[in-house]
Short mmCIF file of C-alpha atoms and ligand atoms in Angstrom, two decimals:
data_model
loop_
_atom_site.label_atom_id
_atom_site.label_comp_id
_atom_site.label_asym_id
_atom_site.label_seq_id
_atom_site.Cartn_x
_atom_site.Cartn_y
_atom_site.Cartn_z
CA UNK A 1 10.79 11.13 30.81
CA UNK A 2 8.24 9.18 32.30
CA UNK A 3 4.41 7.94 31.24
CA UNK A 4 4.18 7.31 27.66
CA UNK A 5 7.17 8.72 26.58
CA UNK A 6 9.52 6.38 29.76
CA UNK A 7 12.89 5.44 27.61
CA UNK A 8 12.92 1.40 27.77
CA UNK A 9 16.26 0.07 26.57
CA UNK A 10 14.66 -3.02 25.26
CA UNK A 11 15.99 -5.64 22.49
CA UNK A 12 13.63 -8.65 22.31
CA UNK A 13 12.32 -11.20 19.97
CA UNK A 14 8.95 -12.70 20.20
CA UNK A 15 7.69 -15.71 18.41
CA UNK A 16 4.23 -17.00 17.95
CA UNK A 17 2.78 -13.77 19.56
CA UNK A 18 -0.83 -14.42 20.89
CA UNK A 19 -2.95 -13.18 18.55
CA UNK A 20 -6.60 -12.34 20.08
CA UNK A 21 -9.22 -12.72 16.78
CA UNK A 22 -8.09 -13.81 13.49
CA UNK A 23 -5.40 -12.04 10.86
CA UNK A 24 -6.00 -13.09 7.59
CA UNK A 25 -4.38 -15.51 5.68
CA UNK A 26 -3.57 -13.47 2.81
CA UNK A 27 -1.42 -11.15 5.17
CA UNK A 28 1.74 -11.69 4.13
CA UNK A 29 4.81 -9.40 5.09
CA UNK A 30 6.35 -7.45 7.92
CA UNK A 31 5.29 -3.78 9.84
CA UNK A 32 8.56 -2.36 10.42
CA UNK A 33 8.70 0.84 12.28
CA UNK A 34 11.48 2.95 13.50
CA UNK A 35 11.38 5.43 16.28
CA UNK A 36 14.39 6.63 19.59
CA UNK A 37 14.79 5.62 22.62
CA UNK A 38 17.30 7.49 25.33
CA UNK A 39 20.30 4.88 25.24
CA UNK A 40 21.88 6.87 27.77
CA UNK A 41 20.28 10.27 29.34
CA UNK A 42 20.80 13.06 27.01
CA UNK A 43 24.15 14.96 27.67
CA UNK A 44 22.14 18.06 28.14
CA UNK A 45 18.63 18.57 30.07
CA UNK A 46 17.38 20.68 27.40
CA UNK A 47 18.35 18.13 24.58
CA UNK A 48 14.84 16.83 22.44
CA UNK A 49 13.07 13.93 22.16
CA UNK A 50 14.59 14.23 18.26
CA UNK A 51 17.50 13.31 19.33
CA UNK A 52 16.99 9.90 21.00
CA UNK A 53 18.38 6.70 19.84
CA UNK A 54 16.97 4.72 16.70
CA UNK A 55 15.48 1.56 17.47
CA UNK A 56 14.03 -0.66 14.65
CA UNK A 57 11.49 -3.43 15.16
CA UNK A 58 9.27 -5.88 12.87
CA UNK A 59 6.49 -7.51 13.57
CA UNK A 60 6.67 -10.22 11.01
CA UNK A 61 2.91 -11.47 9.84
CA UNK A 62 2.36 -14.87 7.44
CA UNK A 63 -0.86 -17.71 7.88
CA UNK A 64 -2.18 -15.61 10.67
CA UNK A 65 1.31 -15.96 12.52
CA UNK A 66 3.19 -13.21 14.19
CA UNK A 67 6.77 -12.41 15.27
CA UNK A 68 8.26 -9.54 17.01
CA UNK A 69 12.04 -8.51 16.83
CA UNK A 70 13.60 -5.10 18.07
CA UNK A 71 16.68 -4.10 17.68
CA UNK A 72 19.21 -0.64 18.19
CA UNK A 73 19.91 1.02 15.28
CA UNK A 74 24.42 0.82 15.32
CA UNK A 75 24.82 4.30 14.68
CA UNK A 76 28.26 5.86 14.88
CA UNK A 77 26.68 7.61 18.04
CA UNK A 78 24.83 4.45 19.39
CA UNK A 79 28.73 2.69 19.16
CA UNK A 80 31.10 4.84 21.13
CA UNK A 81 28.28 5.83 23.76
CA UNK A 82 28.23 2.41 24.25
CA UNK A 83 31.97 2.20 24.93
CA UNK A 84 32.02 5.26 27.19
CA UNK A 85 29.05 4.16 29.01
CA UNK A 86 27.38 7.42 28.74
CA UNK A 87 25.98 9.71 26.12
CA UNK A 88 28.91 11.65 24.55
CA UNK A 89 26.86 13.68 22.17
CA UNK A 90 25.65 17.07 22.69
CA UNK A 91 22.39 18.94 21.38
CA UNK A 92 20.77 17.76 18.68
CA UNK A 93 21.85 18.77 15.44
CA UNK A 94 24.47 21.34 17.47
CA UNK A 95 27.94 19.05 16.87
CA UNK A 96 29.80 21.90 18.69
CA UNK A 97 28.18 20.61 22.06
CA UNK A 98 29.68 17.43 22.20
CA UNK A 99 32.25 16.03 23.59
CA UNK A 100 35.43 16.82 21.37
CA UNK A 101 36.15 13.04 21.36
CA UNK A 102 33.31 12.27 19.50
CA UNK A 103 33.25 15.54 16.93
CA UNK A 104 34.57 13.78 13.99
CA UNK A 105 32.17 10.78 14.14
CA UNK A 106 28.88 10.58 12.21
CA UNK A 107 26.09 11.77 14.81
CA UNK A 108 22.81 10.89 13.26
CA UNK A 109 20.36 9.09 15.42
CA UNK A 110 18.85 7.29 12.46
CA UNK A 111 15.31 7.45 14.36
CA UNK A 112 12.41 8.21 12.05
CA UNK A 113 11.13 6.03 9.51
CA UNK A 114 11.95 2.25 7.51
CA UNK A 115 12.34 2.88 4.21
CA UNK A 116 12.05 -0.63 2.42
CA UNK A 117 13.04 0.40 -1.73
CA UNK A 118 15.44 -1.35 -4.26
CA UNK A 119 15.56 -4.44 -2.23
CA UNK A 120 17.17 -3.00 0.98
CA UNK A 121 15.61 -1.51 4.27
CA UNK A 122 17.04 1.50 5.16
CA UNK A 123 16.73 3.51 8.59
CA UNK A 124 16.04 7.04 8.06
CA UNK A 125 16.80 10.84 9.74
CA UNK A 126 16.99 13.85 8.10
CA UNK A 127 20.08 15.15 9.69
CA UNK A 128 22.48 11.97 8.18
CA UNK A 129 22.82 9.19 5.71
CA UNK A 130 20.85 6.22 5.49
CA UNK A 131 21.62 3.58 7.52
CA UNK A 132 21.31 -0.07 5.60
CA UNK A 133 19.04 -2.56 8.05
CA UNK A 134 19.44 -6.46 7.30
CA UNK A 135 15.54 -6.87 6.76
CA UNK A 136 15.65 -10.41 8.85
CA UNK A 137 17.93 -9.93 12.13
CA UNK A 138 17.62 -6.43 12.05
CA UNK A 139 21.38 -5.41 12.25
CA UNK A 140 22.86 -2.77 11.40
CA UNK A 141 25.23 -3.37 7.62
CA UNK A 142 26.77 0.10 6.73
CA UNK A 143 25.52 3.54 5.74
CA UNK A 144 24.73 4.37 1.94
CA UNK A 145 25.46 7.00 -0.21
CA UNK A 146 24.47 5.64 -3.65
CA UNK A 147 27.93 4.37 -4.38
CA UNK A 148 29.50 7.44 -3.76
CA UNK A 149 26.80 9.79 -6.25
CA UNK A 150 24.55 10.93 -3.44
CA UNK A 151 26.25 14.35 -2.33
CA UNK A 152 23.87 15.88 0.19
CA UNK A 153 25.43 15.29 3.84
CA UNK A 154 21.60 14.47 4.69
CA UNK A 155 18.74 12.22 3.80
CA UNK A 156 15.02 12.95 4.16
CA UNK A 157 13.03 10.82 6.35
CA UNK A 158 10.24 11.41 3.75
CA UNK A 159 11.05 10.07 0.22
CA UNK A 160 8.33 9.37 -2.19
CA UNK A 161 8.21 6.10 -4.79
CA UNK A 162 6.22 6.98 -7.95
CA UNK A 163 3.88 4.50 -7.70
CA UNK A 164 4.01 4.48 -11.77
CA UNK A 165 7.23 4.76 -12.92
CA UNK A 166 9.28 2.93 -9.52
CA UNK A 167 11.60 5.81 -8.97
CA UNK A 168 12.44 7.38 -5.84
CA UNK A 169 12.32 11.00 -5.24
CA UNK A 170 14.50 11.86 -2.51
CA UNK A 171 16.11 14.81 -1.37
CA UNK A 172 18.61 16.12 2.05
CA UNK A 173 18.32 19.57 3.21
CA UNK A 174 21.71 21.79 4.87
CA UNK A 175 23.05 19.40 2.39
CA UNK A 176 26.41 21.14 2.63
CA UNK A 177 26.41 21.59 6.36
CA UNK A 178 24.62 22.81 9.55
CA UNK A 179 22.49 25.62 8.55
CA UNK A 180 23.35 26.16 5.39
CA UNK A 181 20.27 27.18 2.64
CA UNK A 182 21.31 23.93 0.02
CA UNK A 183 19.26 21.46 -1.05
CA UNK A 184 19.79 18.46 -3.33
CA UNK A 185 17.06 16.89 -5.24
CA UNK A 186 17.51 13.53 -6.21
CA UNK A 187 16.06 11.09 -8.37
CA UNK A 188 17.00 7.24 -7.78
CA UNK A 189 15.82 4.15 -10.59
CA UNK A 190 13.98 1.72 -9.72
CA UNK A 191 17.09 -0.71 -8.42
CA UNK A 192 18.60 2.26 -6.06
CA UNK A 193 20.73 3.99 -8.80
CA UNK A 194 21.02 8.01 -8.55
CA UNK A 195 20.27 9.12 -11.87
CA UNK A 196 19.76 12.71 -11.57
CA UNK A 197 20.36 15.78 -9.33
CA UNK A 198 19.01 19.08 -8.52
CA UNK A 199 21.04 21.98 -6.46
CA UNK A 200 19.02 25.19 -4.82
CA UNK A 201 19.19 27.28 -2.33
CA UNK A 202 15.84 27.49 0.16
CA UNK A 203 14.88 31.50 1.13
CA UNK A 204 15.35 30.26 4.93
CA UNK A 205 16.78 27.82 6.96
CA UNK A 206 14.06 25.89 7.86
CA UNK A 207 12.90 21.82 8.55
CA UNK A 208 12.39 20.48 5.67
CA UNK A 209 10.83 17.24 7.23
CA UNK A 210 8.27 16.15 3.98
CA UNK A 211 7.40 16.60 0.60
CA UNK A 212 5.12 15.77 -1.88
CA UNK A 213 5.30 14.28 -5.48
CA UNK A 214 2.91 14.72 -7.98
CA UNK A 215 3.02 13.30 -11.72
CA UNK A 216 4.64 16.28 -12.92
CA UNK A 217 5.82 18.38 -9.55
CA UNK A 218 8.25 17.97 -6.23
CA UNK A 219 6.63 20.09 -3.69
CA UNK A 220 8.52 21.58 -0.36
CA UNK A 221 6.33 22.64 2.13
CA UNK A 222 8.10 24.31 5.60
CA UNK A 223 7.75 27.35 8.21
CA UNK A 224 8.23 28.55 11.48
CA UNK A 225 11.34 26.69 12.63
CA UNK A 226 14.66 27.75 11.48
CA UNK A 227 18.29 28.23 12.83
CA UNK A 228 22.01 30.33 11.70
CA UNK A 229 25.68 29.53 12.23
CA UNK A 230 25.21 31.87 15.06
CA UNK A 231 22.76 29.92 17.30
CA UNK A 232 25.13 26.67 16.55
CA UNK A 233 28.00 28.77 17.88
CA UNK A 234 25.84 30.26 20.75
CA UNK A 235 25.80 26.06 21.98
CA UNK A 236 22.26 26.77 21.51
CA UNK A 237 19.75 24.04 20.46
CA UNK A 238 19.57 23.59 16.46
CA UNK A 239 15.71 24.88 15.73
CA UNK A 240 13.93 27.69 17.41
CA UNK A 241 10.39 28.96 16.09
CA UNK A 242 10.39 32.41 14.95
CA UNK A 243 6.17 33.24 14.55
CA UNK A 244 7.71 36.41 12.18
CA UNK A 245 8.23 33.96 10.00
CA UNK A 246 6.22 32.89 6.34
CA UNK A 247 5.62 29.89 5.54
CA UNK A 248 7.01 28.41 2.60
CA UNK A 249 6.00 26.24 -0.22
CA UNK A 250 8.87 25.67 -3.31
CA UNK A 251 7.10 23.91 -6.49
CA UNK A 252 9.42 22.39 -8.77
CA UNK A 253 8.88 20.33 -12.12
CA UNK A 254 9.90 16.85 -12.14
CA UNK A 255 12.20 16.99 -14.51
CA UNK A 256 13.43 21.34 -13.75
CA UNK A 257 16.21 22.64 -12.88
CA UNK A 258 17.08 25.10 -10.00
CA UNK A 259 16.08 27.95 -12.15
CA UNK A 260 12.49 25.95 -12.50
CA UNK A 261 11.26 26.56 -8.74
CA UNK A 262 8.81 28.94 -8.05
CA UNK A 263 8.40 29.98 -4.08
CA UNK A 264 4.79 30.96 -2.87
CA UNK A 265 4.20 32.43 0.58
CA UNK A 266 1.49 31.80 3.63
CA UNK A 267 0.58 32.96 6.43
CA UNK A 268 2.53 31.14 9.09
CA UNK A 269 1.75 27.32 9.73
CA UNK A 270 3.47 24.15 10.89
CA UNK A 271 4.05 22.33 8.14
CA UNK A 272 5.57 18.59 9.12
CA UNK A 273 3.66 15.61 7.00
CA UNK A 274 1.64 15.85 4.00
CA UNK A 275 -0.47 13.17 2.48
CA UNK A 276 -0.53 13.48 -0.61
CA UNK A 277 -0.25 15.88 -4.31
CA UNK A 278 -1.61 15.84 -7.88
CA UNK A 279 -1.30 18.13 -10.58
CA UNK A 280 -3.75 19.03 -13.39
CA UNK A 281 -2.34 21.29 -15.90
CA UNK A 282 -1.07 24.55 -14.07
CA UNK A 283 -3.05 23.76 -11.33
CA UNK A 284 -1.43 21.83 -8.54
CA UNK A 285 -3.28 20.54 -5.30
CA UNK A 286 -1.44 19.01 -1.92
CA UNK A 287 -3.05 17.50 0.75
CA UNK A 288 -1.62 17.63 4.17
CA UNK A 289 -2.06 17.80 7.98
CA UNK A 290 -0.48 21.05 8.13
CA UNK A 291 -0.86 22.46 12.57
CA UNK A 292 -1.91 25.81 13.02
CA UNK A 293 1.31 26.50 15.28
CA UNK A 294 4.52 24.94 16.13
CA UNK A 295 3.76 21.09 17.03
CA UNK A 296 6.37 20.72 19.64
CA UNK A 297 6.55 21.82 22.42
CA UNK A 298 10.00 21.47 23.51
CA UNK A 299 11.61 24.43 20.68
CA UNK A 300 12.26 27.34 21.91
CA UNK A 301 10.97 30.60 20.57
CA UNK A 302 12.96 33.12 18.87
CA UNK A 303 12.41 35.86 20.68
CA UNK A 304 12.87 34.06 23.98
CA UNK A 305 9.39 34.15 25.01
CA UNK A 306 7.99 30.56 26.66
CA UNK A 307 6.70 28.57 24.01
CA UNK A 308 2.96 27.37 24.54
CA UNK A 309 1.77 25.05 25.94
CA UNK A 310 -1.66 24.45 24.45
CA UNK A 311 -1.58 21.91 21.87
CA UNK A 312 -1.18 23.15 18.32
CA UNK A 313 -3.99 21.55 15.91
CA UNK A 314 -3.91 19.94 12.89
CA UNK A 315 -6.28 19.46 10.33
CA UNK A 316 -7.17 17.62 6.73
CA UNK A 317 -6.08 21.00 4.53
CA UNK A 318 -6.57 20.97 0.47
CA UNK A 319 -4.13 23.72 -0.50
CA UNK A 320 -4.23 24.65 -4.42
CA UNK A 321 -1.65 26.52 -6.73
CA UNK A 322 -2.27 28.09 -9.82
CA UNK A 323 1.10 27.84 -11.90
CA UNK A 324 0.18 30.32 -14.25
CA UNK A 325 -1.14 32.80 -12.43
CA UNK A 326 2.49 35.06 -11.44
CA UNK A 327 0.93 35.40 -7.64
CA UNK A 328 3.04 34.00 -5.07
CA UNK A 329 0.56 32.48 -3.17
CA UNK A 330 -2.16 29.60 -2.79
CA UNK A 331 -6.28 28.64 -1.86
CA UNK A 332 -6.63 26.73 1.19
CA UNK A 333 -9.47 25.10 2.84
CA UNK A 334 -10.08 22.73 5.75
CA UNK A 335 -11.33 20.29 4.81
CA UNK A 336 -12.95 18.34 7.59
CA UNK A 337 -13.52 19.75 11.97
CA UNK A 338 -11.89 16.67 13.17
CA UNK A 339 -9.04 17.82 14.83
CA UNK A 340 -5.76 15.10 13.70
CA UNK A 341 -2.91 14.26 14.43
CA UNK A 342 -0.25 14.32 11.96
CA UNK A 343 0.73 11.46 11.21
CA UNK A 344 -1.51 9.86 8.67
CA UNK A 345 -0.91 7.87 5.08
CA UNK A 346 -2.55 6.97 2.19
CA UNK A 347 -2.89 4.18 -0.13
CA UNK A 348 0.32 4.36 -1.49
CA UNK A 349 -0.42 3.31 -4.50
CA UNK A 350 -1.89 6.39 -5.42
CA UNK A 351 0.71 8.23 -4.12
CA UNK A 352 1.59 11.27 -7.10
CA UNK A 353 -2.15 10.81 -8.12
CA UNK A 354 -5.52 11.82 -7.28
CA UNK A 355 -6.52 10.26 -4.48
CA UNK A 356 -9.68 9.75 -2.23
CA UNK A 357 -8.72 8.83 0.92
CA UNK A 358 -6.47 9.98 3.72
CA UNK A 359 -5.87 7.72 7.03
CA UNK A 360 -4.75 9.34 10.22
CA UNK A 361 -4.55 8.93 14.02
CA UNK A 362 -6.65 11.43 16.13
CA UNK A 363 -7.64 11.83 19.83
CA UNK A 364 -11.58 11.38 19.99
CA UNK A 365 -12.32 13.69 22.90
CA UNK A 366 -15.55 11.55 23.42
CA UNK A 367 -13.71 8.29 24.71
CA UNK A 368 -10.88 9.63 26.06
CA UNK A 369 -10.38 7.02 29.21
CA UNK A 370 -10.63 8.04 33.01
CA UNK A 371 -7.39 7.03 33.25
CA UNK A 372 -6.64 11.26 31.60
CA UNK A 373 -3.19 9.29 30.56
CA UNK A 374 -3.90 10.41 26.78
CA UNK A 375 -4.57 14.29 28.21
CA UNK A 376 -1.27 13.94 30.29
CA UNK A 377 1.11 13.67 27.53
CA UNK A 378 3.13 16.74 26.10
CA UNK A 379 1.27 16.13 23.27
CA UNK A 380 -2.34 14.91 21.76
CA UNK A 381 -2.12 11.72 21.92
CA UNK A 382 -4.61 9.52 19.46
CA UNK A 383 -6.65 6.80 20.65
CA UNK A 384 -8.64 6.50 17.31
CA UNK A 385 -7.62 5.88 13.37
CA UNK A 386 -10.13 7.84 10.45
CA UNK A 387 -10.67 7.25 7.30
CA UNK A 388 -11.32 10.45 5.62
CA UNK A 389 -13.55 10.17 2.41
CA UNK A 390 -12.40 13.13 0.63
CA UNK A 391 -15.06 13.11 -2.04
CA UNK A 392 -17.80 11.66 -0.32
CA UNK A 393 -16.57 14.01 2.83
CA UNK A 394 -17.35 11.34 5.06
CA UNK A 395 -15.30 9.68 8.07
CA UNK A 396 -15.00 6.56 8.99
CA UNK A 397 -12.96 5.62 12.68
CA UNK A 398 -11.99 2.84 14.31
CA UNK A 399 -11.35 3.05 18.13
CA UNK A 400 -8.51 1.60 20.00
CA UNK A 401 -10.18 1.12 23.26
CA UNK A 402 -9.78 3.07 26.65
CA UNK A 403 -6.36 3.70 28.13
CA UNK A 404 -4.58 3.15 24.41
CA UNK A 405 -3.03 5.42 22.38
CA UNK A 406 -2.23 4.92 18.54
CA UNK A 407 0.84 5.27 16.94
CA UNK A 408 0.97 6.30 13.33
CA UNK A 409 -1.61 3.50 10.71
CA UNK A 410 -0.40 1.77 8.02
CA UNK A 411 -2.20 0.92 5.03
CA UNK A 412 -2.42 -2.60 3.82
CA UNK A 413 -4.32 -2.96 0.37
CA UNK A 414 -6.46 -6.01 0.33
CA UNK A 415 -4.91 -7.13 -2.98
CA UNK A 416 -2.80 -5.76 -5.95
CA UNK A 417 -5.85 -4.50 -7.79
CA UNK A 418 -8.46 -4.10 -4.73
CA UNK A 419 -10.24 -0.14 -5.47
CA UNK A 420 -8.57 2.55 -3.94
CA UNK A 421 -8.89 2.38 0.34
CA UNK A 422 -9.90 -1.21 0.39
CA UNK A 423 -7.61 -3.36 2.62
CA UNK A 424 -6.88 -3.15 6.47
CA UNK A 425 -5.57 -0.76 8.90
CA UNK A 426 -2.26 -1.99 11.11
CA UNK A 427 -0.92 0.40 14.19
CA UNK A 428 0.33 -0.70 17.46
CA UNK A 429 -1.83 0.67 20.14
CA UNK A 430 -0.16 1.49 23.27
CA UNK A 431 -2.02 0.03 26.16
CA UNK A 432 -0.68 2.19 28.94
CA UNK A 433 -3.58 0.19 31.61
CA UNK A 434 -1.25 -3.06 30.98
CA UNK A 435 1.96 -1.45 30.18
CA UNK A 436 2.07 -3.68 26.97
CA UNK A 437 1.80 -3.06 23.19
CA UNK A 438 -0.82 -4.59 20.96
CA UNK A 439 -0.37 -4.67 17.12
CA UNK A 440 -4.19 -3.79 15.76
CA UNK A 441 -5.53 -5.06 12.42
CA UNK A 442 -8.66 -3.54 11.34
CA UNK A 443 -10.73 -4.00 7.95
CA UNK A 444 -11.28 -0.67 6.05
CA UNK A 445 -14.77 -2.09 5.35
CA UNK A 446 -16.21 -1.60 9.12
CA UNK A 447 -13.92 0.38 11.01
CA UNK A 448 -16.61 1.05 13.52
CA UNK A 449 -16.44 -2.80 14.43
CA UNK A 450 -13.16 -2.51 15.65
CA UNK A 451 -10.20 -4.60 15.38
CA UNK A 452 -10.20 -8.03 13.30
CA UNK A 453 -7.28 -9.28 14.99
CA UNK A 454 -5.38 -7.92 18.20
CA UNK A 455 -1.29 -9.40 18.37
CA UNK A 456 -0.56 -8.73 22.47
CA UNK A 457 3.20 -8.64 23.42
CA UNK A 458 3.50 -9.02 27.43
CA UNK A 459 5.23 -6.16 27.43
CA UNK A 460 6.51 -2.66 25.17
CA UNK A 461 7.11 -3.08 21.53
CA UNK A 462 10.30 -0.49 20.10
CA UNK A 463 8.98 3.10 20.22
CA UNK A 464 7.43 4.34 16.49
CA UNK A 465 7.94 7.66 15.09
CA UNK A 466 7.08 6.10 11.25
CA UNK A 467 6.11 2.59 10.27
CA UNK A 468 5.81 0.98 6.69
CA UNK A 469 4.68 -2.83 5.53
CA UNK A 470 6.58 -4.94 2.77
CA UNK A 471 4.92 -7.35 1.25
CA UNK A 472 6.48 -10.64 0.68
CA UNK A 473 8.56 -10.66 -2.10
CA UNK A 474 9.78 -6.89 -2.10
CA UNK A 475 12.32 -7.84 0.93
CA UNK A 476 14.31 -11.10 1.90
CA UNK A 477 11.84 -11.19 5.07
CA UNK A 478 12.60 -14.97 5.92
FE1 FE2 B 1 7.86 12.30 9.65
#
């Protein structure tokens, strides 16, 4: 691994950051983002970037202040590499290629995205538990498993809080085991209780990596990548992408059971993030950055054929369903050309609801630097943020500068009852000319302008698959 993606085993704090411009005042609470880095080299060469080492860090923002702390995530894994001295784990997600020393210990990475709900931060992967993160010194306290009433063997990276009610909708996927069709839905209270659980069985073995909640609906969205006992027994890596494959879309009410879901079918798309659902009678419409193709480059295809090289493309997609209509599948448009990356957010507290605006990073082929560091990378890489004005269909971007690349924007609302899209814009930019991260702040209100405030750290921040930002008062951040 070199350029961008270069593994740098780094645990740091930072106080008093320099801060280039001015953060407002009212900015009150921490960015925490979660992402891996290669503790040791991967036991196998063909091992993925998935399966790298979680590695939490905050950048802690009051009275125009900043602090930076990183820290490992103490996985199971992350503690008995550390005693060998090497990496004893195998392929990722494929437990029967590791070493048989380490086959009874937990072997999540927890790598993907803070989770800040019921007054704990949690690190998250799909292919484990939760891992509970003290929200101040960043260590690692314990996994959870809601006191013993979450059953799935797995927890999403991708829950949703209902903005209206407080609850968590959460769910894990080959809940009973590697490759195995179960899913549990869950729904947690407010404070963290599991109050309520949902059991089916998915048509294919697939990721299941988001979903979306509307008012009314859960929505499962996945394609393309799947996996069988056999391939785990073959000491083959977990996913491959088989392009004979639908994609799939499960809709289930809110309050349904198993026998509730109704499955509609696609033609074949990546389907990773989503932004956002609402429904409206039988009529049920999720936004989402679906790609046109599988998004990463290092799974293998199916039939043993090379996988492609050329970058896969995502877009701003509006895909409707008609619940009583008994056809099994669903309109789509795109709805803007810009071609995005997919990792994006909303204002979350419209999250469930009708929204207008989406946020996500993208690579403006216009100011991509010189340097071609951006072009270099296995995959786009996104030196700009947009605002996407989904009822005005206009964009709005903000530009990191030349030789950065984004990673994923978090939404900051200006205030508890500013309208909808009205606040600021945090991200770290990578500035790959320096070899140094910046924390960005930009105002939704000119994006154009640039940034408001620029926090420089003399060298790398923790990497960032997913971010989030807690207010002060929703965790003990002091
Ligand atoms: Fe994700």
């Amino acid at each position: 691994l070199s350029g961008p993606f270069e593994s740098r085993r780094l645990e740091f704090d930072l106080f008093d950051c320099e801060v280039q411009g001015t953060i407002p005042k009212d900015l009150d609470g921490a960015f925490y983002r979660l992402g891996g880095v290669w503790c040791y080299p991967p036991r196998f060469p063909n091992d993925i970037p998935l399966h790298s080492d979680g590695h939490i860090s905050r950048f802690r923002i009051r009275t125009g202040r900043v602090d930076y702390r990183g820290r490992f995530v103490r996985t199971e894994r992350y503690v008995a590499n550390r005693a060998a001295g090497r990496n004893l784990f195998g392929l990722y997600r494929n437990r029967l290629t590791d070493d048989p020393s380490v086959q009874h210990l937990d072997g999540t990475v927890a790598n993907t995205t803070p989770l800040a709900f019921a007054g704990k931060l949690f690190a998250l992967k799909e292919d484990g538990l939760p891992h509970v993160i003290d929200p101040l010194t960043l260590e690692t306290l314990g996994r959870w498993n809601g006191a013993g009433r979450f059953h799935s063997q797995t927890f999403t990276a991708h829950p949703k809080r209902d903005p209206v009610s407080g609850e968590l909708i959460t769910f894990g996927y080959e809940a009973t085991g590697p490759a195995s069709r179960d899913v549990f839905l869950y729904t947690l209270s407010p404070d963290g209780e599991v109050k309520r659980e949902v059991r089916f069985q998915v048509p294919y073995v697939s990721v299941m990596h988001d979903i979306a909640i509307t008012q009314h609906h859960v929505i499962f969205p996945f394609g393309g990548y799947t996996t069988s006992p056999e391939r785990l027994a073959a000491g083959q890596l977990h996913w491959c992408w088989d392009a004979s494959l639908p994609s799939v879309i499960g809709i289930l009410p809110r309050n349904g059971d198993a026998g509730d879901m109704r499955w509609f079918k696609g033609p074949l798309q990546c389907m990773m993030h989503t932004f956002n659902a609402h429904s409206a009678g039988d009529i049920v419409t999720l936004d989402a950055p679906f790609y046109d193709a599988n998004l990463f480059p290092f799974v293998p295809n199916h039939d043993g054929s090379p996988p492609r090289r050329e970058h896969a493309k995502g877009y701003v997609r509006r895909l409707t369903f008609d619940l009583s209509s008994r056809q099994d599948s669903w309109h789509e448009s795109i709805l803007f050309p810009t071609v995005i990356g997919d990792l994006g957010c909303i204002d979350p507290r419209f999250l469930s609801l009708p929204q207008r605006y989406c946020f996500a990073g993208y690579q403006d082929p216009q100011r991509v630097a010189e340097s071609g560091i951006l072009t270099r990378a296995p995959w786009p890489l996104a030196n700009s943020y947009a605002r996407f004005d989904l009822q005005d269909r206009r964009v709005e971007s903000y530009f990191a500068g030349p030789d950065c690349s984004l990673d994923e924007c978090c939404f900051i609302p200006r205030s508890a009852g500013a309208p909808e899209g009205d606040g600021y814009l945090i991200g770290v930019a990578n500035n790959h000319a320096r070899d140094r991260s910046e924390l960005v702040v930009a105002d939704t209100r000119n994006l154009a302008a640039g940034d408001i405030a620029r926090v420089i750290l003399p060298l790398r921040a923790g990497p960032q698959v997913h971010g989030t930002w807690v207010g002060q008062g929703e965790l003990p951040l002091d």
